[in-house]
Coordinates of C-alpha atoms and ligand atoms in Angstrom, one line a residue:
M1 CA -50.4 155.6 143.6
L2 CA -52.2 157.5 141.3
G3 CA -52.1 157.6 137.6
L4 CA -50.2 160.7 135.9
M5 CA -52.9 161.0 133.4
M6 CA -54.9 164.7 133.1
A7 CA -57.5 165.0 135.4
E8 CA -60.1 166.7 133.1
P9 CA -63.5 166.0 134.7
L10 CA -66.0 165.0 132.2
R11 CA -68.6 167.7 131.2
V12 CA -71.3 168.1 128.8
A13 CA -69.9 171.0 127.5
T14 CA -67.0 170.0 126.4
I15 CA -69.2 168.1 123.8
I16 CA -70.5 170.8 122.2
E17 CA -66.7 172.9 122.4
H18 CA -65.3 169.6 120.5
A19 CA -68.1 169.7 117.7
A20 CA -67.9 173.3 117.4
K21 CA -64.2 173.0 117.1
W22 CA -63.6 170.3 114.7
H23 CA -67.1 169.6 113.3
S24 CA -67.9 173.5 112.7
D25 CA -69.7 173.0 109.5
T26 CA -71.9 170.2 110.4
E27 CA -75.2 171.1 110.7
I28 CA -78.1 171.2 113.1
V29 CA -81.6 171.4 111.0
S30 CA -84.8 172.3 113.1
R31 CA -88.6 172.2 112.3
L32 CA -89.8 175.0 114.1
P33 CA -93.0 174.9 116.4
E34 CA -93.6 178.5 115.1
G35 CA -92.9 177.5 111.6
G36 CA -90.3 177.5 109.0
I37 CA -87.2 175.3 109.2
H38 CA -83.8 176.3 110.5
R39 CA -80.3 175.4 110.0
Y40 CA -77.3 176.4 111.5
T41 CA -74.0 174.7 112.6
Y42 CA -72.1 173.0 115.5
A43 CA -70.1 176.4 115.7
D44 CA -73.2 178.6 115.9
A45 CA -74.8 176.1 118.5
N46 CA -72.2 176.5 120.6
R47 CA -72.0 180.2 120.5
R48 CA -75.7 180.5 121.0
A49 CA -75.2 177.8 124.0
K50 CA -72.8 180.4 125.6
Q51 CA -75.1 183.2 125.0
L52 CA -77.3 181.5 127.0
A53 CA -75.3 180.9 129.7
Q54 CA -74.4 184.5 130.0
A55 CA -78.0 185.5 130.3
L56 CA -78.6 182.7 132.9
H57 CA -75.9 184.3 134.8
R58 CA -77.5 187.7 134.2
L59 CA -80.8 186.5 135.6
G60 CA -78.7 185.0 138.4
I61 CA -78.9 181.2 137.8
E62 CA -76.6 179.7 140.2
N63 CA -75.0 176.0 140.3
G64 CA -77.6 173.2 140.9
D65 CA -80.7 176.0 140.2
R66 CA -83.4 174.1 138.1
V67 CA -84.1 175.3 134.8
G68 CA -87.5 173.9 133.2
T69 CA -88.2 173.4 129.6
L70 CA -91.7 172.5 127.8
A71 CA -90.4 172.0 124.5
W72 CA -90.0 169.9 121.2
N73 CA -86.9 168.6 119.9
T74 CA -85.4 171.9 118.2
H75 CA -82.1 174.1 117.7
R76 CA -83.2 176.2 121.2
H77 CA -83.7 172.9 122.7
F78 CA -80.6 171.5 122.2
E79 CA -78.7 175.1 123.4
L80 CA -80.3 174.9 126.6
Y81 CA -79.4 171.4 127.2
Y82 CA -75.9 172.9 127.1
G83 CA -76.0 176.2 128.4
V84 CA -77.8 175.2 131.5
A85 CA -75.8 172.3 132.3
G86 CA -72.7 174.1 131.3
I87 CA -72.8 176.6 134.0
G88 CA -73.3 174.2 136.4
A89 CA -77.0 174.5 136.8
V90 CA -79.6 171.7 136.0
C91 CA -81.7 171.0 132.4
H92 CA -85.0 169.9 133.6
T93 CA -87.2 168.7 130.5
I94 CA -90.9 168.3 131.5
N95 CA -93.0 166.0 129.3
P96 CA -96.0 168.5 127.9
R97 CA -98.1 165.1 127.3
L98 CA -98.2 164.7 130.9
F99 CA -101.8 165.4 133.2
P100 CA -101.7 169.3 134.2
E101 CA -101.7 168.0 137.6
Q102 CA -98.5 165.9 137.1
L103 CA -97.1 168.9 135.5
V104 CA -97.5 171.3 138.3
Y105 CA -96.5 168.5 141.1
I106 CA -93.0 168.0 138.9
I107 CA -92.5 171.8 138.5
N108 CA -93.4 172.5 142.1
H109 CA -91.1 169.5 143.2
A110 CA -88.1 170.6 141.0
E111 CA -88.5 174.3 141.9
D112 CA -87.9 175.3 138.8
R113 CA -86.6 178.8 138.8
L114 CA -86.9 179.7 135.1
L115 CA -89.3 177.9 132.4
F116 CA -88.5 178.0 129.0
F117 CA -91.6 177.0 126.6
D118 CA -92.4 176.3 122.9
L119 CA -95.4 178.7 121.5
T120 CA -97.4 175.7 121.4
F121 CA -97.8 175.5 125.1
L122 CA -98.6 179.3 125.5
P123 CA -102.2 178.2 126.8
L124 CA -100.8 175.1 128.6
V125 CA -98.3 177.3 130.7
E126 CA -100.7 180.3 131.2
R127 CA -102.7 177.6 133.1
L128 CA -99.7 176.4 135.0
A129 CA -97.9 179.6 136.0
P130 CA -100.7 180.8 139.1
V131 CA -100.3 177.6 140.7
C132 CA -96.2 176.9 139.8
P133 CA -94.6 179.9 142.5
T134 CA -91.2 178.8 142.5
V135 CA -90.9 179.8 138.5
E136 CA -89.5 183.7 138.3
K137 CA -89.2 184.0 134.9
W138 CA -91.5 182.4 131.7
V139 CA -89.3 182.2 128.8
L140 CA -91.2 181.7 124.9
M141 CA -88.7 179.9 123.1
A142 CA -89.0 182.1 119.9
G143 CA -88.8 185.8 118.7
P144 CA -90.4 188.9 120.3
E145 CA -92.8 188.9 117.5
H146 CA -94.3 185.7 118.8
L147 CA -94.9 187.3 122.3
P148 CA -98.4 187.5 123.3
K149 CA -100.0 191.3 123.4
Q150 CA -101.2 190.5 126.7
S151 CA -100.3 187.9 129.7
A152 CA -100.0 187.6 133.5
L153 CA -96.9 185.0 132.8
P154 CA -94.2 186.5 135.5
G155 CA -91.2 188.0 133.7
L156 CA -92.3 186.8 130.2
C157 CA -90.0 187.4 127.6
S158 CA -88.7 186.0 124.2
Y159 CA -85.5 183.5 124.1
E160 CA -83.9 185.5 121.2
D161 CA -84.2 189.0 122.8
L162 CA -82.2 187.3 126.0
L163 CA -79.7 185.8 123.5
A164 CA -79.5 189.0 121.6
A165 CA -78.1 190.9 124.9
E166 CA -74.9 188.8 124.8
D167 CA -72.0 188.6 122.9
G168 CA -71.0 184.5 123.5
H169 CA -67.4 185.5 124.7
Y170 CA -67.4 182.9 127.3
E171 CA -65.7 180.0 128.7
W172 CA -67.2 177.0 129.8
P173 CA -66.5 176.7 133.6
S174 CA -64.7 173.6 135.0
F175 CA -66.4 171.8 137.9
D176 CA -66.5 168.3 139.5
E177 CA -68.0 165.7 137.0
N178 CA -70.3 164.4 139.4
T179 CA -72.1 167.3 139.3
A180 CA -75.8 167.3 138.1
C181 CA -76.4 168.2 134.6
S182 CA -79.9 167.4 133.9
L183 CA -83.4 166.2 135.4
C184 CA -86.3 164.0 133.8
Y185 CA -89.3 162.5 135.7
T186 CA -90.7 159.1 134.9
S187 CA -93.8 159.1 133.4
G188 CA -95.7 158.0 136.6
T189 CA -97.3 155.1 134.7
T190 CA -97.6 153.5 137.9
D191 CA -96.8 156.2 140.7
Q192 CA -96.1 159.6 141.3
P193 CA -93.5 161.0 138.7
K194 CA -89.8 160.4 140.2
G195 CA -86.9 162.8 139.3
V196 CA -84.2 160.9 137.9
L197 CA -80.9 163.6 138.3
Y198 CA -78.5 162.8 135.9
S199 CA -74.8 163.9 136.2
H200 CA -72.2 165.5 133.6
R201 CA -70.1 162.4 134.5
S202 CA -72.6 159.6 133.8
T203 CA -74.3 161.5 131.0
L204 CA -71.1 162.1 129.1
L205 CA -70.1 158.3 129.6
H206 CA -73.6 157.2 128.4
A207 CA -73.1 159.2 125.3
L208 CA -69.8 157.0 124.7
G209 CA -71.4 154.1 125.5
I210 CA -74.3 154.4 123.1
S211 CA -72.1 155.8 120.2
L212 CA -70.3 152.1 120.2
P213 CA -70.8 150.3 117.1
D214 CA -72.6 147.1 118.9
S215 CA -74.4 149.6 121.0
L216 CA -76.6 152.3 119.0
G217 CA -73.6 153.4 117.1
C218 CA -73.1 156.7 115.8
S219 CA -70.5 158.0 113.4
A220 CA -69.7 161.4 111.6
L221 CA -71.4 159.7 108.4
D222 CA -74.7 159.7 110.1
V223 CA -77.3 162.3 109.8
I224 CA -79.2 161.2 112.8
M225 CA -83.0 162.3 113.5
P226 CA -84.1 161.5 117.3
V227 CA -88.1 161.0 117.1
V228 CA -87.8 160.1 120.6
P229 CA -88.7 163.5 122.3
M230 CA -86.1 165.7 124.0
F231 CA -88.3 166.0 127.1
H232 CA -88.2 161.9 127.2
V233 CA -84.6 160.7 128.7
N234 CA -82.9 163.3 127.1
A235 CA -84.0 161.7 123.7
W236 CA -81.9 158.5 124.7
G237 CA -78.8 160.6 124.7
L238 CA -78.6 161.5 120.9
P239 CA -78.4 165.2 121.1
Y240 CA -75.1 164.4 123.0
A241 CA -73.8 161.4 121.1
A242 CA -74.6 163.3 117.6
P243 CA -72.1 166.2 118.4
L244 CA -69.7 163.8 119.9
N245 CA -69.4 162.1 116.9
G246 CA -69.6 165.1 114.5
A247 CA -72.9 163.4 113.0
K248 CA -75.6 166.0 111.7
L249 CA -78.8 166.4 113.7
V250 CA -82.4 166.9 112.3
L251 CA -84.7 167.9 114.9
P252 CA -88.1 167.3 114.1
G253 CA -89.9 170.0 116.5
A254 CA -93.9 169.4 116.6
G255 CA -94.2 167.6 113.5
M256 CA -94.4 164.0 114.9
D257 CA -96.9 162.9 112.2
S258 CA -95.8 160.4 109.6
A259 CA -96.2 162.4 106.6
S260 CA -94.0 165.3 108.3
L261 CA -91.1 163.0 109.8
Y262 CA -91.0 161.3 106.2
E263 CA -90.7 164.5 104.5
L264 CA -87.8 165.7 106.6
M265 CA -86.0 162.4 106.4
E266 CA -86.1 162.6 102.9
T267 CA -85.0 166.1 102.4
E268 CA -82.3 166.1 104.9
G269 CA -81.0 162.8 104.1
V270 CA -81.6 161.0 107.4
T271 CA -79.5 157.7 107.8
F272 CA -80.3 156.6 111.5
S273 CA -83.2 157.7 113.5
A274 CA -84.7 156.3 116.9
G275 CA -88.3 156.2 118.5
V276 CA -91.2 154.0 120.3
P277 CA -93.1 151.4 118.4
T278 CA -96.0 153.4 117.9
I279 CA -94.3 156.1 115.6
W280 CA -92.8 153.0 113.4
L281 CA -96.2 151.2 113.2
A282 CA -97.9 154.5 111.9
L283 CA -95.0 155.4 109.5
L284 CA -95.0 151.8 108.3
Q285 CA -98.7 152.3 107.4
F286 CA -98.0 155.7 105.6
M287 CA -95.4 154.4 103.4
R288 CA -97.4 151.3 102.5
E289 CA -100.2 153.6 101.8
G290 CA -98.3 155.7 99.3
H291 CA -96.2 153.0 98.2
R292 CA -93.1 155.1 99.4
K293 CA -89.6 154.2 99.8
F294 CA -86.7 155.8 101.8
S295 CA -83.6 157.0 100.0
T296 CA -81.4 157.5 102.6
L297 CA -82.8 156.2 106.1
R298 CA -80.7 152.6 106.5
R299 CA -81.4 151.9 110.5
T300 CA -83.5 152.9 113.7
V301 CA -83.7 152.1 117.2
V302 CA -86.8 151.1 118.7
G303 CA -87.4 150.9 122.1
G304 CA -89.4 152.2 125.4
S305 CA -91.9 149.0 124.7
S306 CA -91.3 145.9 123.2
C307 CA -90.8 146.1 119.3
P308 CA -93.1 143.5 117.6
P309 CA -91.3 141.0 115.3
A310 CA -93.6 142.1 112.5
L311 CA -92.6 145.4 112.6
M312 CA -88.8 144.5 112.4
K313 CA -89.6 141.8 109.4
A314 CA -91.7 144.6 107.6
F315 CA -89.0 147.4 107.6
V316 CA -86.4 144.9 106.6
D317 CA -88.4 143.6 103.8
E318 CA -90.5 146.0 102.6
L319 CA -88.5 149.5 103.4
N320 CA -84.6 148.0 103.6
V321 CA -84.4 149.5 107.1
T322 CA -83.2 147.6 110.0
I323 CA -84.4 148.0 113.6
T324 CA -82.1 147.7 116.2
H325 CA -84.5 146.5 119.3
A326 CA -83.4 147.7 122.4
W327 CA -84.1 148.2 126.2
G328 CA -83.9 151.2 128.9
M329 CA -86.0 153.2 131.3
T330 CA -85.5 156.9 132.4
E331 CA -83.3 155.4 135.4
T332 CA -80.8 154.3 133.2
S333 CA -80.1 157.2 130.9
P334 CA -81.9 155.3 129.0
L335 CA -79.8 152.3 127.7
G336 CA -79.4 149.2 129.1
T337 CA -79.3 146.7 126.0
A338 CA -79.3 146.7 122.2
S339 CA -79.8 143.8 120.2
R340 CA -76.8 143.3 117.9
L341 CA -75.6 139.9 116.5
K342 CA -72.3 138.5 117.7
A343 CA -69.6 137.0 115.3
N344 CA -70.7 133.2 116.3
Q345 CA -74.4 134.1 115.2
L346 CA -73.7 135.1 112.0
T347 CA -73.8 132.0 110.2
L348 CA -77.4 130.8 111.9
P349 CA -80.1 130.2 109.5
A350 CA -82.0 133.7 108.9
D351 CA -85.1 132.6 111.1
E352 CA -82.7 131.8 114.2
K353 CA -80.8 135.5 113.6
A354 CA -84.5 137.4 113.2
A355 CA -85.7 135.6 116.6
I356 CA -82.3 136.6 118.5
L357 CA -83.1 140.2 117.2
T358 CA -86.4 140.4 118.3
K359 CA -85.0 140.1 122.2
Q360 CA -84.1 143.1 124.1
G361 CA -80.5 142.2 123.4
R362 CA -77.3 142.3 125.5
V363 CA -75.4 144.9 127.7
V364 CA -73.4 147.5 126.5
F365 CA -70.1 148.1 128.7
G366 CA -71.0 150.4 131.2
V367 CA -74.2 148.3 132.3
D368 CA -74.2 144.8 134.3
M369 CA -77.6 143.2 135.0
K370 CA -78.8 140.1 136.3
I371 CA -82.0 138.1 137.1
V372 CA -82.9 136.9 140.4
G373 CA -86.0 134.9 141.9
D374 CA -88.5 135.8 144.6
D375 CA -85.8 134.9 147.3
G376 CA -83.3 137.3 145.5
Q377 CA -80.9 134.5 144.7
E378 CA -79.8 135.0 141.2
L379 CA -81.2 132.7 138.1
P380 CA -79.4 130.8 135.2
H381 CA -78.4 132.6 132.2
D382 CA -80.4 129.5 130.1
G383 CA -83.1 131.2 128.4
E384 CA -85.9 130.0 130.3
A385 CA -85.9 130.9 134.2
F386 CA -87.2 134.5 134.4
G387 CA -87.3 136.8 137.3
D388 CA -86.8 140.4 138.1
L389 CA -84.2 142.1 136.4
L390 CA -81.6 144.2 138.1
V391 CA -79.0 146.5 136.7
R392 CA -76.3 148.2 137.8
G393 CA -73.5 150.8 136.5
P394 CA -72.2 154.7 136.2
W395 CA -75.4 155.7 134.6
V396 CA -77.9 153.7 136.3
V397 CA -79.8 155.8 139.3
R398 CA -78.7 155.5 143.0
D399 CA -81.3 157.6 144.3
Y400 CA -84.3 159.7 143.2
F401 CA -84.5 163.0 143.6
R402 CA -85.7 164.6 146.6
A403 CA -87.7 161.2 147.3
P404 CA -89.1 160.6 150.4
T405 CA -88.3 156.8 150.1
P406 CA -84.9 155.1 149.3
G407 CA -85.0 154.2 145.5
E408 CA -85.3 150.6 144.0
M409 CA -82.1 149.8 145.2
T410 CA -80.9 146.2 146.7
A411 CA -79.0 145.8 149.7
D412 CA -75.9 144.9 147.8
G413 CA -76.4 147.9 145.1
W414 CA -78.3 146.9 142.1
F415 CA -81.6 148.5 141.0
R416 CA -84.4 146.8 140.7
T417 CA -86.2 147.6 136.9
G418 CA -89.5 146.4 137.8
D419 CA -88.9 144.7 134.6
V420 CA -89.0 140.5 134.3
A421 CA -86.8 138.8 132.1
T422 CA -84.9 135.6 130.9
I423 CA -81.2 135.8 129.8
A424 CA -80.1 133.1 127.4
P425 CA -76.4 131.4 127.7
D426 CA -75.4 134.1 124.7
G427 CA -76.2 137.0 127.2
F428 CA -79.5 138.2 125.1
M429 CA -82.0 139.4 127.6
Q430 CA -85.7 138.9 127.0
I431 CA -88.3 141.0 128.5
T432 CA -91.3 138.9 129.4
D433 CA -93.2 141.7 131.1
R434 CA -93.4 144.8 133.4
S435 CA -93.7 142.6 136.8
K436 CA -97.1 144.7 137.5
D437 CA -98.1 143.2 133.9
V438 CA -97.5 139.3 134.1
I439 CA -100.6 137.4 134.2
K440 CA -100.7 135.1 136.6
S441 CA -103.0 131.6 135.6
G442 CA -102.7 129.0 138.0
G443 CA -99.1 128.8 138.9
E444 CA -98.1 129.6 135.3
W445 CA -96.8 132.8 134.0
I446 CA -98.2 134.4 130.6
S447 CA -96.4 137.1 128.9
S448 CA -98.4 139.8 127.7
I449 CA -95.7 141.0 125.5
D450 CA -95.6 137.7 123.9
L451 CA -99.3 137.9 122.9
E452 CA -99.3 141.6 122.1
N453 CA -96.6 140.8 119.4
L454 CA -98.4 137.8 117.8
A455 CA -101.8 139.7 117.7
V456 CA -100.1 142.5 115.6
A457 CA -98.7 140.1 113.2
H458 CA -102.4 139.6 112.1
P459 CA -103.2 141.9 109.1
A460 CA -106.3 143.3 110.3
V461 CA -104.8 144.3 113.8
A462 CA -103.4 148.2 114.1
E463 CA -102.9 148.0 117.7
A464 CA -103.4 145.0 120.5
A465 CA -102.8 144.9 124.4
V466 CA -103.6 142.1 126.7
I467 CA -103.9 142.3 130.3
G468 CA -105.0 139.6 133.2
V469 CA -108.6 139.6 133.8
P470 CA -110.4 137.6 137.1
S471 CA -110.8 133.8 136.4
A472 CA -112.7 131.8 139.3
K473 CA -110.6 128.6 138.2
W474 CA -107.3 130.0 137.4
S475 CA -107.3 133.4 139.2
E476 CA -106.4 135.3 136.1
R477 CA -106.6 134.8 132.5
P478 CA -105.7 136.9 129.3
L479 CA -107.9 139.4 127.7
L480 CA -106.8 140.4 124.2
V481 CA -107.8 144.0 123.5
V482 CA -107.6 145.2 119.9
V483 CA -107.8 148.0 117.5
R484 CA -108.7 146.9 114.3
R485 CA -107.1 148.6 111.0
P486 CA -109.4 151.0 109.3
G487 CA -111.4 148.9 106.6
L488 CA -110.3 145.4 107.7
D489 CA -112.4 143.1 109.5
V490 CA -111.9 140.2 112.0
S491 CA -114.1 138.3 114.1
K492 CA -113.3 137.2 117.6
E493 CA -113.5 133.7 116.9
E494 CA -110.6 134.2 114.0
M495 CA -108.5 136.3 116.2
L496 CA -108.7 133.6 118.9
A497 CA -107.9 130.7 116.4
F498 CA -104.6 133.2 115.0
F499 CA -103.1 132.3 118.6
R500 CA -103.6 128.4 117.9
G501 CA -100.1 126.4 117.6
K502 CA -98.4 129.7 118.3
V503 CA -98.1 129.7 122.0
A504 CA -98.6 127.3 124.7
R505 CA -102.4 126.3 124.8
F506 CA -102.8 127.7 128.3
S507 CA -101.2 131.1 127.3
E508 CA -103.8 131.8 124.4
P509 CA -105.9 134.5 125.3
D510 CA -109.7 133.5 126.5
A511 CA -111.4 136.2 125.2
V512 CA -110.8 138.9 122.8
E513 CA -112.6 142.7 122.6
F514 CA -112.5 145.2 120.1
V515 CA -112.0 148.9 120.6
D516 CA -111.7 152.1 118.8
A517 CA -108.4 153.0 120.5
L518 CA -106.1 152.2 123.5
P519 CA -105.3 154.6 126.1
H520 CA -101.8 155.6 125.9
T521 CA -99.4 157.0 128.3
A522 CA -97.3 160.3 127.7
T523 CA -94.6 158.6 126.2
G524 CA -96.8 156.5 123.8
K525 CA -96.8 153.1 125.9
I526 CA -100.2 151.6 126.3
L527 CA -101.6 152.5 129.5
K528 CA -102.7 149.1 131.5
T529 CA -103.2 150.8 134.5
Q530 CA -106.4 152.4 132.6
L531 CA -107.1 149.4 130.5
R532 CA -107.2 147.2 133.7
K533 CA -109.8 150.1 134.7
D534 CA -111.8 150.2 131.5
F535 CA -112.3 146.3 132.1
A536 CA -112.8 146.0 135.8
G537 CA -115.3 143.5 136.5
Y538 CA -114.8 141.8 133.1
S539 CA -114.6 138.2 133.6
V540 CA -113.8 135.1 131.4
A541 CA -115.9 131.9 131.9
Ligands
ADP601 P1 -91.9 155.2 132.5 O1 -92.8 154.2 131.4 O2 -92.2 154.5 133.9 O3 -92.4 156.5 132.5 P2 -89.6 154.5 131.1 O4 -90.2 155.5 130.1 O5 -88.3 155.0 131.7 O6 -90.9 154.7 132.4 O7 -89.6 153.2 130.6 C1 -89.3 152.2 131.3 C2 -90.0 150.9 130.9 O8 -90.2 150.7 129.5 C3 -88.6 149.8 131.1 O9 -88.9 149.4 132.2 C4 -89.8 148.5 130.4 O10 -90.9 148.1 131.6 C5 -90.3 149.5 129.3 N1 -89.4 149.0 127.9 C6 -88.5 149.6 127.3 N2 -87.9 149.5 126.5 C7 -88.5 148.2 126.0 C8 -88.3 147.4 125.2 N3 -87.4 147.2 124.1 N4 -88.9 146.0 125.3 C9 -89.8 145.8 126.3 N5 -90.1 146.9 127.4 C10 -89.3 148.0 127.2

């Protein structure tokens, strides 16, 4: 027997419609790539998203068509999220930091019909256009005054002209909640980029999931600034969760440097932010240099790669800002786990609580996880046994978009994350490594993340990475690669001695090398594949 409740399909347009109706004067503030600050309300955003929807219909965009974006976090990108998905088309956010060959691959693979881009990317799209034949029209996300005098870009027009031709009188259509809504390719750290195709249902459930108090937690009292880009897993869902909760949204545009971020946080009263560790490490340094304080920022979510405990401690002690450590991937929308204490942990000594919070955390309702050994058998939740982390749930990928081979699924329907983890009896999961980064030393597994976290706790270390290098005796041993802080010195011997007594003897790095900079992926993670190439042929005694 079926229930007798209204069968309203879950659709993302209902989020902006809700915000426009019930939080009509709550603001969205953006720093524009072409200069200046833009400020308007959710009611304005909904009206403009509807103008965009009308324009897309006029251009012949239909259900399921892909519309690409190469854009920063701005109100126009926000309108694209809703305007494109709202008509049943797919908003394909593209990471402009990828190599041009990868961009070409992604645009052609997705067969984007329109491509919206920020002024910053004009030179880039001029190079891409001749090799992206599916794109019928290129739209500059700015006013007509910014259009180049001459351009060979097919159908080039300005976003503002496109909208100005429409009146915004439009009803968001209803359709099946499993309709595709947005598309995001993994950054291809290890392989060719793979497309993850989110549905309206998965996106809306994820937005509710991240709003929960023990998850990222969002409220109408928050002023939310996603520093994670809108081209990276939908800015972790915050452009959906903010209007869903009626929170003010602050979008930092192309200004991802510490000074610009800090200025915007202070002038707009940001209370809550989110981004990868690299951003916060740089911001911490900036705050220390100027003896600065945050007047409104209270918490931030850090994920995408392991958050060093030293960073979490510094934020609380020096800046009175809590870091919530979270884990996820493009394939999980992205939220999988968040590290928030349970009631029975509140009375633990401070150092034990801090140790729990440095883990990647516990699952949010909507995600289930387990760890398995090489034989596929489930491993105990004892905080010791480590194995492949598998997840499942309504916002976890089932298959990649137009993939020649099936996704990373087990026969019984779990997704293989490619991460190696432990799960403690209290349910807290800890990533020990990506399976490809684990160092296998004579039968023992050494976690590169543990060593990196320790290394960055040294005052002279700005950034650190650990990779396995060949060893005749142990097959692999850890090599520590360090970027020193400007003006601070530390010798190789001092660096190695820093690990003594802090990790098991066999886990201590055997060697250390100093470099000027580490290679990073398009999403700010350390590119270990490159580092392994850089140190190919290196071996330890
Ligand atoms: P890719 O780097 O392949 O583009 P994602 O950006 O989706 O993919 O990154 C997902 C991966 O990032 C995870 O599988 C995991 O290895 C790593 N990761 C994400 N969050 C954390 C975290 N809090 N701690 C450690 N690793 C993390």
